[in-house]
């Protein structure tokens, strides 16, 4: 089998080796070089050259210009981009080791098939894993990572890096700098901003969880579409929900909680002190609400302490949790849930619901109940497995139970609504709430399924 020496010209040449071990020189121009069947040697020269090689070929140098190598076959390569003056590399279908540590400028590497190990330069690289379980390491510089299908590991190193992921299988470490993760597609993904060491995140179209509870630097999350959960850390975070029903826990720090479209919840249950949250002004204070700004939030859940929660002109849900809370709905058809403690509930304008569980520890005070407009909601499961809907007349009595079926008793003198578990008056009735009105009927009480 003969060896051929093939020289290009000063133009853009298309050079292909034969069956033997060929020596191919591109010289000047933007050339395309194919090694052919043998163990070929390829050199680029000036221009932006493109090389197609298999495992038997030797690429000596890309030369000047922005040069690209495409590795063919199923045998894995070990390839040093800096040593061969290559700026862009596409791996084979095998398990490749692609290195650009000593490159003098940023590189592009796409591992394609196989379980590849890819190491970038000290500059701004674009690293793509492709199919397979890949390891991508950026080093210094502002690098961009695409994991692709498979269980990929991406290490950012120094610089402000950007990571694109599609599923929960990937693992990454942003390293130093302000690093960003971008979720692609609609798969549900858990983004651990603590262990992944990233400061910014952009969600996809699925239901995602963004967790940054132990981050001590400010984080920014833009969740995108889907029903997402966003948890901030101890610094001043910016959390945006986007489209969908989102859940926010800002944590300590003066946070921005922006719900966007949908039914969005601000959660202060783990606050270390009482919180004051006003959805009308969008301002929070006290405990972990201190300095918070709330935008397009429909629901607030309070702490273990004596909270003050105020709604806006829309339909809000305010839940006091524990403590002796003051809940004011404002305008709109609001739902007020006092929880444990002696709570003050003020519905405001609109048809409001005052919701109770049998296991609330103390009786609440309803300041502005409107007969025929507002209603009392009870969890039917907690009150003798009541069917859903308006309470039947035979389960309601005024002042004292008339027979063993009576469960809810309203005192027309004091305005206290109580629940009698045995219905015969022998067991102590438990006060649920004291109302501002002195008239109430069974139709004012609605049984609802348990809401988690």
PDB file of C-alpha atoms in Angstrom, residues 18-245:
ATOM      1  CA  UNK A  18      -6.554   7.223   0.237  1.00  0.00           C
ATOM      2  CA  UNK A  19      -6.090   3.663   1.487  1.00  0.00           C
ATOM      3  CA  UNK A  20      -2.505   4.159   2.623  1.00  0.00           C
ATOM      4  CA  UNK A  21      -0.729   6.156   5.314  1.00  0.00           C
ATOM      5  CA  UNK A  22      -1.010   9.630   3.844  1.00  0.00           C
ATOM      6  CA  UNK A  23       0.658  12.931   4.720  1.00  0.00           C
ATOM      7  CA  UNK A  24      -1.783  15.791   4.088  1.00  0.00           C
ATOM      8  CA  UNK A  25      -0.880  19.491   4.205  1.00  0.00           C
ATOM      9  CA  UNK A  26      -3.583  22.111   3.985  1.00  0.00           C
ATOM     10  CA  UNK A  27      -1.270  25.111   3.630  1.00  0.00           C
ATOM     11  CA  UNK A  28      -3.203  28.358   3.126  1.00  0.00           C
ATOM     12  CA  UNK A  29      -6.961  28.774   2.913  1.00  0.00           C
ATOM     13  CA  UNK A  30      -9.887  27.371   4.888  1.00  0.00           C
ATOM     14  CA  UNK A  31      -9.283  23.706   4.151  1.00  0.00           C
ATOM     15  CA  UNK A  32     -11.157  20.471   4.898  1.00  0.00           C
ATOM     16  CA  UNK A  33      -8.924  17.429   5.466  1.00  0.00           C
ATOM     17  CA  UNK A  34     -10.035  13.758   5.643  1.00  0.00           C
ATOM     18  CA  UNK A  35      -7.458  11.196   6.712  1.00  0.00           C
ATOM     19  CA  UNK A  36      -8.880   8.251   4.823  1.00  0.00           C
ATOM     20  CA  UNK A  37      -8.290   4.561   5.652  1.00  0.00           C
ATOM     21  CA  UNK A  38      -4.666   4.465   6.797  1.00  0.00           C
ATOM     22  CA  UNK A  39      -2.645   5.965   9.617  1.00  0.00           C
ATOM     23  CA  UNK A  40      -2.554   9.468   8.239  1.00  0.00           C
ATOM     24  CA  UNK A  41      -0.731  12.633   9.281  1.00  0.00           C
ATOM     25  CA  UNK A  42      -2.575  15.933   8.902  1.00  0.00           C
ATOM     26  CA  UNK A  43      -1.335  19.541   9.097  1.00  0.00           C
ATOM     27  CA  UNK A  44      -3.491  22.594   8.607  1.00  0.00           C
ATOM     28  CA  UNK A  45      -1.417  25.678   7.938  1.00  0.00           C
ATOM     29  CA  UNK A  46      -3.028  29.105   7.696  1.00  0.00           C
ATOM     30  CA  UNK A  47      -6.807  29.532   7.601  1.00  0.00           C
ATOM     31  CA  UNK A  48      -9.780  28.109   9.483  1.00  0.00           C
ATOM     32  CA  UNK A  49      -9.323  24.409   8.807  1.00  0.00           C
ATOM     33  CA  UNK A  50     -11.510  21.394   9.565  1.00  0.00           C
ATOM     34  CA  UNK A  51     -10.072  17.922  10.195  1.00  0.00           C
ATOM     35  CA  UNK A  52     -11.884  14.563  10.143  1.00  0.00           C
ATOM     36  CA  UNK A  53      -9.755  11.910  11.846  1.00  0.00           C
ATOM     37  CA  UNK A  54     -10.041   8.405  13.252  1.00  0.00           C
ATOM     38  CA  UNK A  55      -8.031   6.799  16.051  1.00  0.00           C
ATOM     39  CA  UNK A  56      -5.205   5.772  13.667  1.00  0.00           C
ATOM     40  CA  UNK A  57      -4.546   9.301  12.440  1.00  0.00           C
ATOM     41  CA  UNK A  58      -2.093  11.884  13.768  1.00  0.00           C
ATOM     42  CA  UNK A  59      -3.083  15.517  13.751  1.00  0.00           C
ATOM     43  CA  UNK A  60       0.175  17.440  14.032  1.00  0.00           C
ATOM     44  CA  UNK A  61      -1.076  21.006  14.001  1.00  0.00           C
ATOM     45  CA  UNK A  62      -4.078  23.041  13.030  1.00  0.00           C
ATOM     46  CA  UNK A  63      -1.846  26.020  12.385  1.00  0.00           C
ATOM     47  CA  UNK A  64      -3.064  29.592  12.383  1.00  0.00           C
ATOM     48  CA  UNK A  65      -6.791  30.345  12.368  1.00  0.00           C
ATOM     49  CA  UNK A  66      -9.813  28.870  14.153  1.00  0.00           C
ATOM     50  CA  UNK A  67      -9.418  25.157  13.503  1.00  0.00           C
ATOM     51  CA  UNK A  68     -11.863  22.305  14.137  1.00  0.00           C
ATOM     52  CA  UNK A  69     -11.319  18.585  14.600  1.00  0.00           C
ATOM     53  CA  UNK A  70     -14.060  15.954  14.262  1.00  0.00           C
ATOM     54  CA  UNK A  71     -13.161  12.569  15.756  1.00  0.00           C
ATOM     55  CA  UNK A  72     -14.749   9.578  14.057  1.00  0.00           C
ATOM     56  CA  UNK A  73     -15.395   5.991  15.060  1.00  0.00           C
ATOM     57  CA  UNK A  74     -16.165   4.205  18.324  1.00  0.00           C
ATOM     58  CA  UNK A  75     -12.631   4.147  19.730  1.00  0.00           C
ATOM     59  CA  UNK A  76     -12.034   6.804  22.365  1.00  0.00           C
ATOM     60  CA  UNK A  77      -9.426   9.531  21.806  1.00  0.00           C
ATOM     61  CA  UNK A  78      -6.990  11.266  24.111  1.00  0.00           C
ATOM     62  CA  UNK A  79      -6.545  14.638  22.478  1.00  0.00           C
ATOM     63  CA  UNK A  80      -4.767  17.831  23.566  1.00  0.00           C
ATOM     64  CA  UNK A  81      -6.187  20.872  21.800  1.00  0.00           C
ATOM     65  CA  UNK A  82      -3.376  23.201  22.861  1.00  0.00           C
ATOM     66  CA  UNK A  83      -0.611  20.873  21.645  1.00  0.00           C
ATOM     67  CA  UNK A  84      -2.250  20.615  18.220  1.00  0.00           C
ATOM     68  CA  UNK A  85      -3.353  24.265  17.911  1.00  0.00           C
ATOM     69  CA  UNK A  86      -7.039  23.297  17.724  1.00  0.00           C
ATOM     70  CA  UNK A  87      -9.755  25.658  18.945  1.00  0.00           C
ATOM     71  CA  UNK A  88     -12.870  23.516  18.352  1.00  0.00           C
ATOM     72  CA  UNK A  89     -13.189  19.770  18.934  1.00  0.00           C
ATOM     73  CA  UNK A  90     -15.959  17.185  18.483  1.00  0.00           C
ATOM     74  CA  UNK A  91     -15.357  13.863  20.210  1.00  0.00           C
ATOM     75  CA  UNK A  92     -15.996  10.362  18.924  1.00  0.00           C
ATOM     76  CA  UNK A  93     -18.663   7.826  19.891  1.00  0.00           C
ATOM     77  CA  UNK A  94     -16.180   6.353  22.386  1.00  0.00           C
ATOM     78  CA  UNK A  95     -14.918   7.502  25.775  1.00  0.00           C
ATOM     79  CA  UNK A  96     -12.743  10.507  24.963  1.00  0.00           C
ATOM     80  CA  UNK A  97     -10.295  12.520  27.051  1.00  0.00           C
ATOM     81  CA  UNK A  98     -10.250  16.021  25.573  1.00  0.00           C
ATOM     82  CA  UNK A  99      -7.857  18.523  27.131  1.00  0.00           C
ATOM     83  CA  UNK A 100      -7.296  22.234  26.595  1.00  0.00           C
ATOM     84  CA  UNK A 101      -5.476  23.169  29.802  1.00  0.00           C
ATOM     85  CA  UNK A 102      -2.623  24.994  28.067  1.00  0.00           C
ATOM     86  CA  UNK A 103      -4.689  26.725  25.390  1.00  0.00           C
ATOM     87  CA  UNK A 104      -4.020  30.439  24.959  1.00  0.00           C
ATOM     88  CA  UNK A 105      -7.662  31.315  24.232  1.00  0.00           C
ATOM     89  CA  UNK A 106     -11.108  29.925  24.940  1.00  0.00           C
ATOM     90  CA  UNK A 107     -12.101  26.662  23.235  1.00  0.00           C
ATOM     91  CA  UNK A 108     -15.242  24.804  22.181  1.00  0.00           C
ATOM     92  CA  UNK A 109     -15.413  21.078  22.984  1.00  0.00           C
ATOM     93  CA  UNK A 110     -18.344  18.734  22.301  1.00  0.00           C
ATOM     94  CA  UNK A 111     -17.846  15.217  23.625  1.00  0.00           C
ATOM     95  CA  UNK A 112     -20.748  13.795  21.595  1.00  0.00           C
ATOM     96  CA  UNK A 113     -21.101  10.056  22.367  1.00  0.00           C
ATOM     97  CA  UNK A 114     -19.374   8.105  25.137  1.00  0.00           C
ATOM     98  CA  UNK A 115     -18.456   8.831  28.736  1.00  0.00           C
ATOM     99  CA  UNK A 116     -16.070  11.714  28.147  1.00  0.00           C
ATOM    100  CA  UNK A 117     -13.640  13.667  30.304  1.00  0.00           C
ATOM    101  CA  UNK A 118     -13.366  17.255  29.093  1.00  0.00           C
ATOM    102  CA  UNK A 119     -11.021  19.877  30.546  1.00  0.00           C
ATOM    103  CA  UNK A 120     -11.192  23.470  29.376  1.00  0.00           C
ATOM    104  CA  UNK A 121      -8.641  26.263  29.295  1.00  0.00           C
ATOM    105  CA  UNK A 122      -7.980  29.236  31.540  1.00  0.00           C
ATOM    106  CA  UNK A 123     -10.221  31.349  29.315  1.00  0.00           C
ATOM    107  CA  UNK A 124     -13.921  31.478  28.361  1.00  0.00           C
ATOM    108  CA  UNK A 125     -14.796  27.984  27.128  1.00  0.00           C
ATOM    109  CA  UNK A 126     -17.942  26.313  25.829  1.00  0.00           C
ATOM    110  CA  UNK A 127     -17.998  22.679  26.953  1.00  0.00           C
ATOM    111  CA  UNK A 128     -20.682  20.225  25.847  1.00  0.00           C
ATOM    112  CA  UNK A 129     -20.864  16.698  27.203  1.00  0.00           C
ATOM    113  CA  UNK A 130     -23.183  15.119  24.664  1.00  0.00           C
ATOM    114  CA  UNK A 131     -24.582  11.645  25.286  1.00  0.00           C
ATOM    115  CA  UNK A 132     -23.065   9.580  28.100  1.00  0.00           C
ATOM    116  CA  UNK A 133     -21.956  10.202  31.669  1.00  0.00           C
ATOM    117  CA  UNK A 134     -19.459  13.006  31.232  1.00  0.00           C
ATOM    118  CA  UNK A 135     -17.041  14.974  33.405  1.00  0.00           C
ATOM    119  CA  UNK A 136     -16.634  18.610  32.349  1.00  0.00           C
ATOM    120  CA  UNK A 137     -14.137  20.893  34.070  1.00  0.00           C
ATOM    121  CA  UNK A 138     -13.907  24.540  33.121  1.00  0.00           C
ATOM    122  CA  UNK A 139     -10.993  25.978  35.052  1.00  0.00           C
ATOM    123  CA  UNK A 140     -10.520  29.746  35.019  1.00  0.00           C
ATOM    124  CA  UNK A 141     -12.604  31.948  32.755  1.00  0.00           C
ATOM    125  CA  UNK A 142     -16.333  32.487  32.279  1.00  0.00           C
ATOM    126  CA  UNK A 143     -17.295  29.060  30.972  1.00  0.00           C
ATOM    127  CA  UNK A 144     -20.536  27.672  29.549  1.00  0.00           C
ATOM    128  CA  UNK A 145     -21.505  24.035  30.183  1.00  0.00           C
ATOM    129  CA  UNK A 146     -24.062  21.789  28.490  1.00  0.00           C
ATOM    130  CA  UNK A 147     -24.290  18.416  30.199  1.00  0.00           C
ATOM    131  CA  UNK A 148     -26.537  16.670  27.689  1.00  0.00           C
ATOM    132  CA  UNK A 149     -28.179  13.274  28.297  1.00  0.00           C
ATOM    133  CA  UNK A 150     -26.642  11.115  31.017  1.00  0.00           C
ATOM    134  CA  UNK A 151     -25.315  11.557  34.541  1.00  0.00           C
ATOM    135  CA  UNK A 152     -22.933  14.465  34.079  1.00  0.00           C
ATOM    136  CA  UNK A 153     -20.572  16.211  36.486  1.00  0.00           C
ATOM    137  CA  UNK A 154     -19.677  19.823  35.736  1.00  0.00           C
ATOM    138  CA  UNK A 155     -17.017  21.779  37.631  1.00  0.00           C
ATOM    139  CA  UNK A 156     -16.934  25.504  37.012  1.00  0.00           C
ATOM    140  CA  UNK A 157     -13.751  26.575  38.769  1.00  0.00           C
ATOM    141  CA  UNK A 158     -12.936  30.281  38.737  1.00  0.00           C
ATOM    142  CA  UNK A 159     -14.999  32.744  36.755  1.00  0.00           C
ATOM    143  CA  UNK A 160     -18.680  33.482  36.224  1.00  0.00           C
ATOM    144  CA  UNK A 161     -19.863  30.200  34.748  1.00  0.00           C
ATOM    145  CA  UNK A 162     -23.173  29.169  33.192  1.00  0.00           C
ATOM    146  CA  UNK A 163     -24.594  25.637  33.344  1.00  0.00           C
ATOM    147  CA  UNK A 164     -27.412  24.249  31.184  1.00  0.00           C
ATOM    148  CA  UNK A 165     -29.083  21.109  32.537  1.00  0.00           C
ATOM    149  CA  UNK A 166     -32.102  19.039  31.528  1.00  0.00           C
ATOM    150  CA  UNK A 167     -32.754  16.586  34.360  1.00  0.00           C
ATOM    151  CA  UNK A 168     -32.001  15.755  37.967  1.00  0.00           C
ATOM    152  CA  UNK A 169     -29.181  13.337  37.070  1.00  0.00           C
ATOM    153  CA  UNK A 170     -26.566  16.088  36.705  1.00  0.00           C
ATOM    154  CA  UNK A 171     -24.270  17.310  39.472  1.00  0.00           C
ATOM    155  CA  UNK A 172     -22.234  20.474  39.407  1.00  0.00           C
ATOM    156  CA  UNK A 173     -20.053  22.827  41.419  1.00  0.00           C
ATOM    157  CA  UNK A 174     -19.999  26.418  40.265  1.00  0.00           C
ATOM    158  CA  UNK A 175     -16.776  27.221  42.116  1.00  0.00           C
ATOM    159  CA  UNK A 176     -15.723  30.835  42.571  1.00  0.00           C
ATOM    160  CA  UNK A 177     -17.492  33.684  40.824  1.00  0.00           C
ATOM    161  CA  UNK A 178     -21.162  34.432  40.232  1.00  0.00           C
ATOM    162  CA  UNK A 179     -22.404  31.256  38.591  1.00  0.00           C
ATOM    163  CA  UNK A 180     -25.713  30.597  36.836  1.00  0.00           C
ATOM    164  CA  UNK A 181     -27.739  27.460  36.215  1.00  0.00           C
ATOM    165  CA  UNK A 182     -30.338  27.246  33.444  1.00  0.00           C
ATOM    166  CA  UNK A 183     -32.911  24.435  33.427  1.00  0.00           C
ATOM    167  CA  UNK A 184     -33.988  23.291  29.976  1.00  0.00           C
ATOM    168  CA  UNK A 185     -37.149  21.382  29.155  1.00  0.00           C
ATOM    169  CA  UNK A 186     -40.053  20.411  31.401  1.00  0.00           C
ATOM    170  CA  UNK A 187     -38.598  17.657  33.587  1.00  0.00           C
ATOM    171  CA  UNK A 188     -38.998  18.195  37.352  1.00  0.00           C
ATOM    172  CA  UNK A 189     -35.603  19.199  38.756  1.00  0.00           C
ATOM    173  CA  UNK A 190     -34.253  19.825  42.269  1.00  0.00           C
ATOM    174  CA  UNK A 191     -31.688  22.632  42.153  1.00  0.00           C
ATOM    175  CA  UNK A 192     -29.494  22.553  45.259  1.00  0.00           C
ATOM    176  CA  UNK A 193     -27.895  25.974  45.138  1.00  0.00           C
ATOM    177  CA  UNK A 194     -26.031  25.182  48.369  1.00  0.00           C
ATOM    178  CA  UNK A 195     -24.082  22.099  47.322  1.00  0.00           C
ATOM    179  CA  UNK A 196     -23.953  23.182  43.670  1.00  0.00           C
ATOM    180  CA  UNK A 197     -22.451  26.515  44.710  1.00  0.00           C
ATOM    181  CA  UNK A 198     -24.392  28.696  42.268  1.00  0.00           C
ATOM    182  CA  UNK A 199     -25.790  32.180  42.785  1.00  0.00           C
ATOM    183  CA  UNK A 200     -28.295  32.543  39.937  1.00  0.00           C
ATOM    184  CA  UNK A 201     -30.861  30.137  38.507  1.00  0.00           C
ATOM    185  CA  UNK A 202     -33.357  30.163  35.645  1.00  0.00           C
ATOM    186  CA  UNK A 203     -36.085  27.526  35.596  1.00  0.00           C
ATOM    187  CA  UNK A 204     -37.619  25.672  32.694  1.00  0.00           C
ATOM    188  CA  UNK A 205     -41.231  24.720  32.042  1.00  0.00           C
ATOM    189  CA  UNK A 206     -41.532  22.001  34.703  1.00  0.00           C
ATOM    190  CA  UNK A 207     -42.163  21.944  38.448  1.00  0.00           C
ATOM    191  CA  UNK A 208     -38.806  22.762  40.002  1.00  0.00           C
ATOM    192  CA  UNK A 209     -37.383  23.219  43.493  1.00  0.00           C
ATOM    193  CA  UNK A 210     -34.674  25.822  44.041  1.00  0.00           C
ATOM    194  CA  UNK A 211     -33.023  25.326  47.416  1.00  0.00           C
ATOM    195  CA  UNK A 212     -30.549  27.838  48.822  1.00  0.00           C
ATOM    196  CA  UNK A 213     -31.191  27.750  52.574  1.00  0.00           C
ATOM    197  CA  UNK A 214     -27.525  27.639  53.604  1.00  0.00           C
ATOM    198  CA  UNK A 215     -26.189  30.133  51.074  1.00  0.00           C
ATOM    199  CA  UNK A 216     -24.565  33.107  52.800  1.00  0.00           C
ATOM    200  CA  UNK A 217     -24.339  35.222  49.631  1.00  0.00           C
ATOM    201  CA  UNK A 218     -27.272  36.701  47.751  1.00  0.00           C
ATOM    202  CA  UNK A 219     -28.965  34.426  45.249  1.00  0.00           C
ATOM    203  CA  UNK A 220     -31.308  35.192  42.376  1.00  0.00           C
ATOM    204  CA  UNK A 221     -33.891  32.707  41.104  1.00  0.00           C
ATOM    205  CA  UNK A 222     -36.149  33.123  38.074  1.00  0.00           C
ATOM    206  CA  UNK A 223     -38.261  29.984  38.241  1.00  0.00           C
ATOM    207  CA  UNK A 224     -40.150  30.327  34.963  1.00  0.00           C
ATOM    208  CA  UNK A 225     -43.264  28.287  34.213  1.00  0.00           C
ATOM    209  CA  UNK A 226     -44.477  25.478  36.465  1.00  0.00           C
ATOM    210  CA  UNK A 227     -45.408  25.137  40.127  1.00  0.00           C
ATOM    211  CA  UNK A 228     -42.074  25.870  41.765  1.00  0.00           C
ATOM    212  CA  UNK A 229     -40.625  25.990  45.287  1.00  0.00           C
ATOM    213  CA  UNK A 230     -38.029  28.685  46.016  1.00  0.00           C
ATOM    214  CA  UNK A 231     -36.000  28.757  49.239  1.00  0.00           C
ATOM    215  CA  UNK A 232     -33.531  31.547  49.954  1.00  0.00           C
ATOM    216  CA  UNK A 233     -30.583  31.769  52.318  1.00  0.00           C
ATOM    217  CA  UNK A 234     -29.352  34.221  54.933  1.00  0.00           C
ATOM    218  CA  UNK A 235     -28.473  37.076  52.548  1.00  0.00           C
ATOM    219  CA  UNK A 236     -30.712  39.437  50.564  1.00  0.00           C
ATOM    220  CA  UNK A 237     -32.199  37.204  47.877  1.00  0.00           C
ATOM    221  CA  UNK A 238     -34.358  37.863  44.819  1.00  0.00           C
ATOM    222  CA  UNK A 239     -36.845  35.063  44.137  1.00  0.00           C
ATOM    223  CA  UNK A 240     -39.191  35.258  41.126  1.00  0.00           C
ATOM    224  CA  UNK A 241     -41.827  32.600  40.576  1.00  0.00           C
ATOM    225  CA  UNK A 242     -43.085  33.346  37.082  1.00  0.00           C
ATOM    226  CA  UNK A 243     -46.092  31.483  35.690  1.00  0.00           C
ATOM    227  CA  UNK A 244     -47.604  28.848  37.994  1.00  0.00           C
ATOM    228  CA  UNK A 245     -48.492  28.327  41.654  1.00  0.00           C
TER     229      UNK A 245
END
